[in-house]
Amino acid sequence: MNIQVKKPITSGFLESVNLMYDRAIELLGLSDDVALAIRNCNSTYEVQFSVRLRGELHSFKGYRSVHSEHMEPAKGGIRYSIEVHKEEVEALAALMSYKCALVETPFGGSKGGLIVDPSEWEPHEMEKITRRFAYELIKRDLINPSQNVPAPDMGTGAREMAWIADEYRRMNPTDINARACVTGKPLNAGGIAGRTEATGRGVQYALQEFFRHEDDVKAAGLTGTLEGKRVVVQGLGNVGYHAAKFLSEEDGAKVVAVVERDGALFNPDGIDIEALKAHIHARHSLAAFEGATYSPDGAKGLEHDCDILIPAACESVITHENANRIKAPLIIEAANGPVTAEANDMLLERGVTIIPDLYANAGGVTVSYFEWAKNISHMRYGRMQRRQEEGRSRAFLQQLESLLPNGLDAGLKEKLESGAGEVDLVRSGLDDTMRAAYVAMREVRASHPDCPDLRTAAYMVAVRRIASVMDLYML
Ligand code: NAD
């Protein structure tokens, strides 16, 4: 029997999350009992199961942790990685509670993980493993549209979510809301337009919002807009790839370095992200990419001179050991927990601005919320109003055009005439969410002179919201 369990890595990730939480509590002046009730994970379910693969039984260990149930369902991704361990899952579940509160999605916080290296297994084997893990969680209501709704995370994507949704449907054939048991599904299996890129898109919107606030930009030692800014991205997976793509293709930023597991690539004129993605897809490595210089030393990439550093891979990559070598004046945490609490303080002392994970990668859960609401309403966004809006706009534009000697510019007319489809509405809702959450963090920071940074402000906004719900309903 092959046991797929490695020695757990204690990253201090949970301690970091709790430390940041404690700082917010102190500034909020919350009573100890409420503070404790929110802080700790409500439950963590640990499961071990075996699947017959390649003629023998292979054992897998997984977790689903529920941090808070002040609102249900609890929401949070499922991670597939050989490095998954209980503390990590609990830290990620806690982050989900705070994240959902910060971006006003009506969920508690949860997270799951399975100790598995997806690259070791064929797709049909991964399907078997995923369905079995899902079965174990579904039968305990740890996957359920009204109680606990997973989503993709590191190592999982739309494919795994489709398998999970199908497994739930088979086990609950009369549940009309079965599709809402998981988000991040493919479009043809109950997904929503714009979900795959949502987290990376949210990182882009977060940066756009940051650059709208001149004093924040100045405090980071930067000027102007995203145009021409030198960006370093660590991890060219779902989140990193989309963030890098949108920032370079739509905002005029230059991705001057990309860091992956096997090293880093550098090009001061900017790396072509689409070409690099195709290269990685074909070669499974950064090496030998023609559009940049390769170094097997990934650390060099993180410490490269740039304006914006985007860690988008995993937690605890910026620690007390390398914090003082980081040159970026602005770090946006696209990954969960990439900066440890200790490194956070060292960076703050040096005047580095950190846009925290809680906020920066909330695009995923925001669009997951839209998907879950879509599944429960059983109708795609825009279906009822799109053509009606178009008709009204067309009538207005015809009238306007008849009054103008040169008519209207054809491009502008087409833009004004078209009604919003699902992807337009998803982007609009996401943009609005990212703007509102940033403003909420800024307001709290401004009104608490002792609040040192955006991260503490984010925790303060989130914890205050959770506490206010608990105050209403908890016996
Ligand atoms: P992914 O598996 O698609 O991509 C991760 C990438 O990082 C891979 O390309 C991997 O090779 C690389 N990587 C892993 N460890 C690395 C290391 N030590 N150094 C350099 N590169 C490394 O995962 P993802 O979904 O993009 O998630 C990335 C991070 O974003 C995670 O922290 C996850 O929790 C967080 N996140 C993801 C989502 C989402 O919607 N996918 C939402 C919120 C937060």
Coordinates of C-alpha atoms and ligand atoms in Angstrom, one line a residue:
M1 CA 0.0 0.0 0.0
N2 CA 1.4 3.4 -1.0
I3 CA 0.8 6.1 1.6
Q4 CA 0.7 9.5 0.0
V5 CA 1.6 11.4 3.2
K6 CA 4.7 13.5 3.8
K7 CA 6.0 14.9 7.0
P8 CA 4.0 18.2 7.6
I9 CA 5.8 21.5 7.2
T10 CA 5.1 23.8 10.1
S11 CA 5.3 27.2 8.3
G12 CA 4.1 29.4 11.1
F13 CA 1.4 30.5 8.7
L14 CA -1.4 30.0 11.2
E15 CA 0.6 31.9 13.9
S16 CA 1.1 34.8 11.3
V17 CA -2.7 34.9 10.6
N18 CA -3.5 34.9 14.4
L19 CA -0.9 37.5 15.1
M20 CA -2.4 39.9 12.5
Y21 CA -5.8 39.1 13.9
D22 CA -4.7 39.9 17.5
R23 CA -3.4 43.3 16.4
A24 CA -6.7 44.2 14.9
I25 CA -8.5 43.1 18.0
E26 CA -6.4 45.3 20.2
L27 CA -7.1 48.3 18.1
L28 CA -10.8 47.5 17.9
G29 CA -11.1 47.1 21.6
L30 CA -13.2 44.0 21.2
S31 CA -14.0 42.0 24.4
D32 CA -11.9 38.9 25.0
D33 CA -14.8 36.4 24.7
V34 CA -15.9 37.7 21.3
A35 CA -12.3 37.9 20.1
L36 CA -11.7 34.3 21.1
A37 CA -15.0 33.1 19.5
I38 CA -14.0 34.5 16.2
R39 CA -10.3 33.6 16.3
N40 CA -10.3 29.8 16.5
C41 CA -11.4 27.3 13.8
N42 CA -14.8 25.8 14.7
S43 CA -13.8 22.4 13.4
T44 CA -11.3 20.5 11.2
Y45 CA -12.3 17.2 9.7
E46 CA -9.4 14.9 8.8
V47 CA -10.0 12.0 6.5
Q48 CA -7.9 9.1 5.2
F49 CA -9.2 7.0 2.3
S50 CA -7.9 4.5 -0.2
V51 CA -8.4 4.4 -3.9
R52 CA -7.5 1.4 -6.1
L53 CA -5.1 2.8 -8.8
R54 CA -2.7 1.0 -11.1
G55 CA -3.6 -2.3 -9.5
E56 CA -3.0 -1.4 -5.9
L57 CA -4.6 0.6 -3.1
H58 CA -3.2 4.1 -2.6
S59 CA -4.1 6.0 0.6
F60 CA -4.7 9.7 0.7
K61 CA -5.2 12.1 3.5
G62 CA -7.3 15.2 3.3
Y63 CA -8.8 18.0 5.4
R64 CA -11.8 20.3 5.5
S65 CA -11.7 23.0 8.1
V66 CA -14.6 25.3 9.0
H67 CA -13.4 28.5 10.7
S68 CA -16.6 30.4 11.1
E69 CA -20.3 29.8 10.6
H70 CA -21.7 33.2 11.5
M71 CA -23.0 33.1 8.0
E72 CA -23.6 30.0 5.9
P73 CA -22.6 28.5 3.7
A74 CA -19.0 28.5 4.7
K75 CA -16.8 29.2 1.7
G76 CA -13.3 28.3 0.7
G77 CA -11.2 26.5 -1.8
I78 CA -9.8 23.0 -2.0
R79 CA -6.0 22.7 -2.4
Y80 CA -4.1 19.8 -3.9
S81 CA -0.5 19.7 -2.9
I82 CA 2.0 17.4 -1.3
E83 CA 2.7 20.1 1.3
V84 CA -0.9 20.4 2.6
H85 CA -1.2 20.1 6.4
K86 CA -3.7 20.7 9.0
E87 CA -2.3 24.1 10.3
E88 CA -2.1 25.4 6.7
V89 CA -5.7 24.5 6.0
E90 CA -6.9 26.1 9.3
A91 CA -4.9 29.3 8.5
L92 CA -6.4 29.4 5.0
A93 CA -9.9 28.8 6.5
A94 CA -9.5 31.7 8.9
L95 CA -8.3 34.0 6.0
M96 CA -11.5 33.0 4.2
S97 CA -13.7 34.2 7.0
Y98 CA -11.9 37.6 7.1
K99 CA -11.8 37.8 3.3
C100 CA -15.5 37.1 2.9
A101 CA -16.4 39.8 5.5
L102 CA -14.0 42.3 3.9
V103 CA -15.6 42.0 0.4
E104 CA -19.1 41.6 1.8
T105 CA -19.9 38.1 0.5
P106 CA -22.5 36.4 2.8
F107 CA -20.3 33.5 3.8
G108 CA -18.5 32.0 6.7
G109 CA -14.9 30.8 6.1
S110 CA -13.7 27.3 5.3
K111 CA -10.9 25.5 3.4
G112 CA -9.9 22.1 2.3
G113 CA -6.8 20.3 1.2
L114 CA -5.7 16.9 -0.1
I115 CA -2.1 15.6 0.2
V116 CA -1.5 14.7 -3.4
D117 CA 0.8 15.7 -6.3
P118 CA -1.6 16.0 -9.3
S119 CA 1.3 15.8 -11.7
E120 CA 1.9 12.2 -10.6
W121 CA -1.5 11.0 -11.8
E122 CA -3.4 10.7 -15.1
P123 CA -6.6 12.7 -15.4
H124 CA -8.8 9.6 -15.0
E125 CA -6.9 8.7 -11.8
M126 CA -7.3 12.3 -10.5
E127 CA -11.0 12.0 -11.2
K128 CA -11.3 8.9 -9.2
I129 CA -9.3 10.5 -6.3
T130 CA -11.3 13.7 -6.4
R131 CA -14.7 11.9 -6.5
R132 CA -13.7 9.8 -3.5
F133 CA -12.5 12.8 -1.5
A134 CA -15.8 14.6 -2.5
Y135 CA -17.8 11.6 -1.4
E136 CA -16.2 11.7 2.0
L137 CA -16.9 15.4 2.4
I138 CA -20.4 15.3 0.9
K139 CA -21.7 12.6 3.2
R140 CA -20.8 14.8 6.2
D141 CA -22.3 18.0 4.7
L142 CA -18.8 19.4 4.3
I143 CA -19.9 20.0 0.7
N144 CA -23.4 21.3 0.5
P145 CA -25.0 24.3 -1.3
S146 CA -26.4 25.7 2.0
Q147 CA -23.6 24.7 4.4
N148 CA -20.2 24.5 2.8
V149 CA -19.2 25.4 -0.8
P150 CA -15.7 24.8 -2.0
A151 CA -13.9 26.4 -5.0
P152 CA -10.6 25.9 -6.7
D153 CA -7.3 26.7 -5.1
M154 CA -3.7 25.7 -5.7
G155 CA -3.5 22.5 -7.8
T156 CA -7.3 22.4 -8.5
G157 CA -9.4 24.1 -11.2
A158 CA -12.6 24.0 -13.1
R159 CA -12.2 20.3 -14.0
E160 CA -12.0 19.2 -10.3
M161 CA -15.0 21.4 -9.5
A162 CA -17.0 19.8 -12.2
W163 CA -16.2 16.3 -10.8
I164 CA -17.2 17.4 -7.3
A165 CA -20.5 19.0 -8.5
D166 CA -21.3 15.8 -10.4
E167 CA -20.6 13.6 -7.4
Y168 CA -22.8 15.8 -5.2
R169 CA -25.6 15.6 -7.8
R170 CA -25.4 11.8 -7.9
M171 CA -25.6 11.6 -4.1
N172 CA -28.4 14.2 -3.9
P173 CA -30.5 13.8 -7.1
T174 CA -33.5 15.7 -5.7
D175 CA -31.6 18.8 -4.6
I176 CA -32.6 21.5 -7.1
N177 CA -29.7 23.6 -6.0
A178 CA -27.1 20.9 -6.4
R179 CA -25.0 22.9 -8.8
A180 CA -24.4 25.5 -6.1
C181 CA -22.5 23.0 -4.0
V182 CA -19.2 24.2 -5.5
T183 CA -18.0 27.2 -7.5
G184 CA -15.4 27.7 -10.1
K185 CA -17.1 25.1 -12.4
P186 CA -16.8 25.2 -16.2
L187 CA -19.3 27.4 -17.9
N188 CA -21.1 24.4 -19.4
A189 CA -21.5 22.8 -16.0
G190 CA -23.1 25.6 -14.1
G191 CA -20.1 28.0 -14.0
I192 CA -20.1 31.7 -14.6
A193 CA -18.3 33.8 -17.2
G194 CA -15.2 35.4 -15.8
R195 CA -14.6 33.0 -12.9
T196 CA -11.4 31.3 -14.1
E197 CA -9.6 34.7 -14.3
A198 CA -11.4 36.3 -11.4
T199 CA -8.6 36.2 -8.8
G200 CA -6.1 37.6 -11.3
R201 CA -8.6 40.2 -12.5
G202 CA -9.2 41.2 -8.9
V203 CA -5.5 41.7 -8.4
Q204 CA -5.6 44.0 -11.5
Y205 CA -8.6 45.9 -10.1
A206 CA -6.9 46.2 -6.7
L207 CA -3.9 47.8 -8.2
Q208 CA -6.0 50.1 -10.4
E209 CA -7.8 51.3 -7.2
F210 CA -4.5 51.7 -5.4
F211 CA -3.2 54.0 -8.2
R212 CA -6.4 56.1 -7.9
H213 CA -5.2 57.3 -4.5
E214 CA -2.4 59.7 -5.0
D215 CA -1.3 59.9 -1.4
D216 CA -1.1 56.1 -1.1
V217 CA 1.0 56.0 -4.3
K218 CA 3.3 58.7 -3.0
A219 CA 3.6 56.9 0.4
A220 CA 4.9 53.9 -1.5
G221 CA 7.5 56.1 -3.2
L222 CA 5.8 55.7 -6.6
T223 CA 4.3 58.2 -9.0
G224 CA 1.7 58.1 -11.8
T225 CA -0.3 55.1 -12.9
L226 CA 0.3 51.5 -13.7
E227 CA 1.6 52.5 -17.2
G228 CA 5.2 51.5 -17.5
K229 CA 5.5 50.1 -14.0
R230 CA 8.0 47.2 -13.6
V231 CA 6.3 44.1 -12.3
V232 CA 7.8 40.8 -10.9
V233 CA 5.4 37.9 -10.6
Q234 CA 6.1 34.7 -8.6
G235 CA 4.0 31.7 -9.7
L236 CA 2.6 31.7 -13.2
G237 CA -0.4 29.6 -12.3
N238 CA -4.1 30.6 -12.4
V239 CA -3.7 33.8 -10.3
G240 CA -0.2 34.9 -11.4
Y241 CA -0.8 34.3 -15.1
H242 CA -4.0 36.2 -15.3
A243 CA -2.7 39.1 -13.2
A244 CA 0.4 39.3 -15.3
K245 CA -1.5 39.1 -18.5
F246 CA -4.1 41.8 -17.7
L247 CA -1.5 44.2 -16.2
S248 CA 0.8 43.9 -19.2
E249 CA -1.9 43.7 -21.9
E250 CA -4.4 46.2 -20.6
D251 CA -2.6 48.6 -18.2
G252 CA 0.8 49.0 -19.9
A253 CA 2.8 47.5 -17.0
K254 CA 6.0 45.6 -17.9
V255 CA 6.5 42.1 -16.4
V256 CA 10.3 42.3 -16.0
A257 CA 10.7 39.0 -14.1
V258 CA 8.7 35.7 -13.6
V259 CA 9.7 33.3 -10.8
E260 CA 8.6 29.7 -10.9
R261 CA 9.6 26.5 -9.0
D262 CA 12.6 25.9 -11.3
G263 CA 14.1 29.4 -11.4
A264 CA 13.4 32.9 -12.8
L265 CA 13.3 34.7 -16.1
F266 CA 14.3 38.3 -16.7
N267 CA 13.7 40.8 -19.4
P268 CA 13.9 44.6 -18.7
D269 CA 11.7 45.3 -21.7
G270 CA 8.9 43.1 -20.5
I271 CA 8.1 39.4 -20.9
D272 CA 5.5 38.2 -23.3
I273 CA 3.2 36.4 -20.9
E274 CA 1.2 34.5 -23.5
A275 CA 4.3 33.2 -25.2
L276 CA 5.8 32.2 -21.8
K277 CA 2.6 30.4 -20.8
A278 CA 2.7 28.4 -24.1
H279 CA 6.4 27.6 -23.4
I280 CA 5.7 26.4 -19.9
H281 CA 2.8 24.3 -21.2
A282 CA 5.0 22.6 -23.7
R283 CA 8.2 22.2 -21.7
H284 CA 7.0 22.3 -18.0
S285 CA 9.9 24.6 -17.3
L286 CA 11.1 28.2 -17.6
A287 CA 14.4 27.1 -19.1
A288 CA 15.1 27.7 -22.8
F289 CA 12.4 30.4 -23.1
E290 CA 13.6 32.6 -25.9
G291 CA 12.1 35.9 -24.8
A292 CA 14.1 36.4 -21.6
T293 CA 17.3 35.4 -19.7
Y294 CA 17.0 32.3 -17.5
S295 CA 18.5 31.8 -14.0
P296 CA 17.9 28.6 -12.0
D297 CA 18.0 30.8 -8.8
G298 CA 14.4 31.8 -8.2
A299 CA 15.3 33.9 -5.1
K300 CA 17.1 36.3 -7.5
G301 CA 13.7 37.0 -9.1
L302 CA 11.9 37.8 -5.9
E303 CA 14.7 40.2 -5.0
H304 CA 14.9 41.8 -8.4
D305 CA 14.6 45.6 -8.8
C306 CA 11.0 46.5 -9.7
D307 CA 8.1 48.7 -8.8
I308 CA 5.5 46.0 -7.9
L309 CA 6.1 42.5 -6.6
I310 CA 3.3 40.0 -7.0
P311 CA 3.9 36.8 -5.0
A312 CA 1.2 34.6 -6.6
A313 CA 2.5 31.1 -5.7
C314 CA 2.2 30.0 -2.0
E315 CA 2.6 31.1 1.6
S316 CA 5.7 32.1 3.5
V317 CA 8.0 33.0 0.6
I318 CA 9.0 36.3 2.0
T319 CA 10.4 35.7 5.5
H320 CA 12.8 37.4 8.0
E321 CA 15.6 35.8 5.9
N322 CA 15.0 37.6 2.6
A323 CA 12.7 40.5 3.6
N324 CA 15.6 43.0 3.7
R325 CA 16.7 42.0 0.2
I326 CA 13.3 42.7 -1.4
K327 CA 13.6 45.8 -3.5
A328 CA 10.0 46.4 -4.5
P329 CA 8.4 49.4 -2.8
L330 CA 4.9 47.9 -3.4
I331 CA 4.0 44.2 -2.7
I332 CA 0.5 42.9 -3.6
E333 CA -0.2 39.5 -2.0
A334 CA -1.9 37.6 -4.8
A335 CA -1.2 34.4 -3.0
N336 CA -2.5 33.6 0.5
G337 CA 0.1 34.4 3.3
P338 CA 3.2 34.9 1.1
V339 CA 4.7 37.4 3.7
T340 CA 5.2 36.1 7.2
A341 CA 4.3 38.3 10.2
E342 CA 8.0 38.9 11.0
A343 CA 8.8 39.8 7.4
N344 CA 5.7 42.0 7.3
D345 CA 7.1 44.2 10.1
M346 CA 10.6 44.4 8.6
L347 CA 9.1 45.5 5.3
L348 CA 6.8 48.1 7.0
E349 CA 9.8 49.5 8.9
R350 CA 11.5 50.0 5.5
G351 CA 8.4 51.9 4.2
V352 CA 7.3 49.1 1.8
T353 CA 3.6 49.2 1.1
I354 CA 1.8 45.8 1.3
I355 CA -1.6 45.3 -0.2
P356 CA -2.7 42.3 1.9
D357 CA -3.9 38.9 0.7
L358 CA -7.2 39.3 2.5
Y359 CA -8.1 42.0 0.0
A360 CA -5.8 41.4 -3.0
N361 CA -6.9 37.9 -3.9
A362 CA -10.6 38.3 -2.9
G363 CA -11.6 38.4 -6.6
G364 CA -12.0 34.7 -6.6
V365 CA -14.5 34.5 -3.8
T366 CA -16.3 37.5 -5.0
V367 CA -17.0 35.9 -8.4
S368 CA -17.7 32.6 -6.7
Y369 CA -20.4 34.5 -4.8
F370 CA -21.9 35.6 -8.1
E371 CA -21.7 32.0 -9.4
W372 CA -23.4 30.6 -6.3
A373 CA -26.2 33.2 -6.5
K374 CA -26.6 32.4 -10.3
N375 CA -26.9 28.7 -9.5
I376 CA -29.5 29.3 -6.9
S377 CA -31.5 31.7 -9.2
H378 CA -31.1 29.1 -12.1
M379 CA -30.6 32.0 -14.6
R380 CA -27.6 33.6 -16.3
Y381 CA -26.9 37.2 -15.5
G382 CA -28.2 39.7 -18.0
R383 CA -30.7 37.3 -19.6
M384 CA -33.8 39.3 -18.6
Q385 CA -32.6 42.9 -19.2
R386 CA -29.9 42.8 -21.9
R387 CA -32.1 43.2 -25.0
Q388 CA -34.5 45.6 -23.3
E389 CA -31.5 47.9 -22.4
E390 CA -30.2 47.7 -25.9
G391 CA -33.6 48.7 -27.3
R392 CA -33.8 51.8 -25.1
S393 CA -30.2 52.8 -25.8
R394 CA -30.8 52.4 -29.6
A395 CA -33.9 54.6 -29.5
F396 CA -32.1 57.3 -27.5
L397 CA -29.0 57.2 -29.8
Q398 CA -31.1 57.4 -32.9
Q399 CA -32.8 60.6 -31.5
L400 CA -29.4 62.0 -30.5
E401 CA -27.8 61.2 -33.9
S402 CA -30.6 63.0 -35.7
L403 CA -29.7 66.2 -33.8
L404 CA -25.9 66.0 -34.5
P405 CA -24.6 67.3 -37.9
N406 CA -21.8 64.7 -38.0
G407 CA -23.7 61.8 -36.3
L408 CA -22.0 59.7 -33.7
D409 CA -18.6 57.9 -33.9
A410 CA -19.4 54.3 -35.0
G411 CA -17.2 52.7 -32.3
L412 CA -18.8 54.8 -29.5
K413 CA -22.3 54.1 -30.9
E414 CA -21.7 50.3 -30.8
K415 CA -20.4 50.5 -27.3
L416 CA -23.3 52.6 -26.0
E417 CA -25.8 50.4 -27.8
S418 CA -24.8 47.0 -26.5
G419 CA -26.5 45.8 -23.3
A420 CA -24.4 44.1 -20.6
G421 CA -23.8 40.3 -20.9
E422 CA -22.8 38.1 -18.1
V423 CA -19.1 38.7 -18.3
D424 CA -19.6 42.5 -18.3
L425 CA -21.8 42.3 -15.2
V426 CA -19.3 40.0 -13.5
R427 CA -16.5 42.4 -14.2
S428 CA -18.5 45.4 -13.1
G429 CA -19.5 43.7 -9.8
L430 CA -15.9 42.6 -9.2
D431 CA -14.6 46.1 -9.9
D432 CA -17.2 47.7 -7.6
T433 CA -16.3 45.2 -4.8
M434 CA -12.6 45.8 -5.1
R435 CA -13.1 49.6 -5.0
A436 CA -15.5 49.5 -2.1
A437 CA -13.3 47.2 0.0
Y438 CA -10.2 49.4 -0.6
V439 CA -12.1 52.5 0.5
A440 CA -13.3 50.7 3.6
M441 CA -9.7 49.8 4.5
R442 CA -8.5 53.3 3.9
E443 CA -11.2 54.8 6.0
V444 CA -10.4 52.6 9.0
R445 CA -6.7 53.3 8.6
A446 CA -7.4 57.0 8.5
S447 CA -9.7 56.9 11.6
H448 CA -7.3 54.9 13.7
P449 CA -4.0 56.7 14.1
D450 CA -2.4 53.6 15.6
C451 CA -3.4 51.4 12.6
P452 CA 0.0 50.8 11.0
D453 CA -1.0 49.4 7.6
L454 CA -3.6 48.2 5.1
R455 CA -3.4 44.7 6.5
T456 CA -4.4 45.6 10.0
A457 CA -7.1 47.9 8.5
A458 CA -8.4 44.9 6.4
Y459 CA -8.6 42.7 9.5
M460 CA -10.3 45.5 11.5
V461 CA -13.0 46.0 8.8
A462 CA -13.5 42.2 8.6
V463 CA -13.5 41.4 12.3
R464 CA -15.9 44.3 13.1
R465 CA -18.4 43.0 10.5
I466 CA -18.1 39.4 11.8
A467 CA -18.5 40.5 15.4
S468 CA -21.6 42.6 14.6
V469 CA -23.3 39.5 13.1
M470 CA -22.3 37.4 16.1
D471 CA -23.6 40.0 18.4
L472 CA -27.0 39.7 16.7
Y473 CA -27.4 36.0 16.6
M474 CA -25.1 34.1 19.0
L475 CA -26.7 32.8 22.1
Ligands
NAD1 P1 -1.9 27.3 -9.2 O1 -1.6 25.9 -8.8 O2 -2.7 27.5 -10.4 O3 -0.5 28.1 -9.5 C1 0.5 28.2 -8.6 C2 1.8 28.4 -9.3 O4 2.9 28.8 -8.4 C3 2.3 27.2 -10.2 O5 2.6 27.7 -11.5 C4 3.5 26.7 -9.4 O6 4.4 26.0 -10.2 C5 4.0 28.0 -8.7 N1 4.7 27.7 -7.5 C6 4.4 27.0 -6.4 N2 5.3 27.0 -5.5 C7 6.2 27.9 -5.9 C8 7.4 28.3 -5.4 N3 7.8 28.0 -4.1 N4 8.2 29.2 -6.1 C9 7.8 29.6 -7.3 N5 6.7 29.2 -7.9 C10 5.9 28.3 -7.2 O7 -2.5 28.0 -8.0 P2 -3.4 29.4 -8.0 O8 -4.8 28.9 -8.0 O9 -2.8 30.3 -8.9 O10 -3.1 29.9 -6.5 C11 -1.9 30.6 -6.1 C12 -2.1 31.3 -4.8 O11 -3.3 32.1 -4.9 C13 -2.3 30.4 -3.6 O12 -1.8 30.9 -2.5 C14 -3.9 30.3 -3.5 O13 -4.3 30.0 -2.2 C15 -4.2 31.8 -3.8 N6 -5.5 32.0 -4.3 C16 -6.0 31.4 -5.4 C17 -7.3 31.6 -5.8 C18 -7.9 31.0 -7.1 O14 -9.0 31.4 -7.5 N7 -7.2 30.1 -7.7 C19 -8.1 32.5 -5.1 C20 -7.6 33.1 -3.9 C21 -6.3 32.9 -3.6

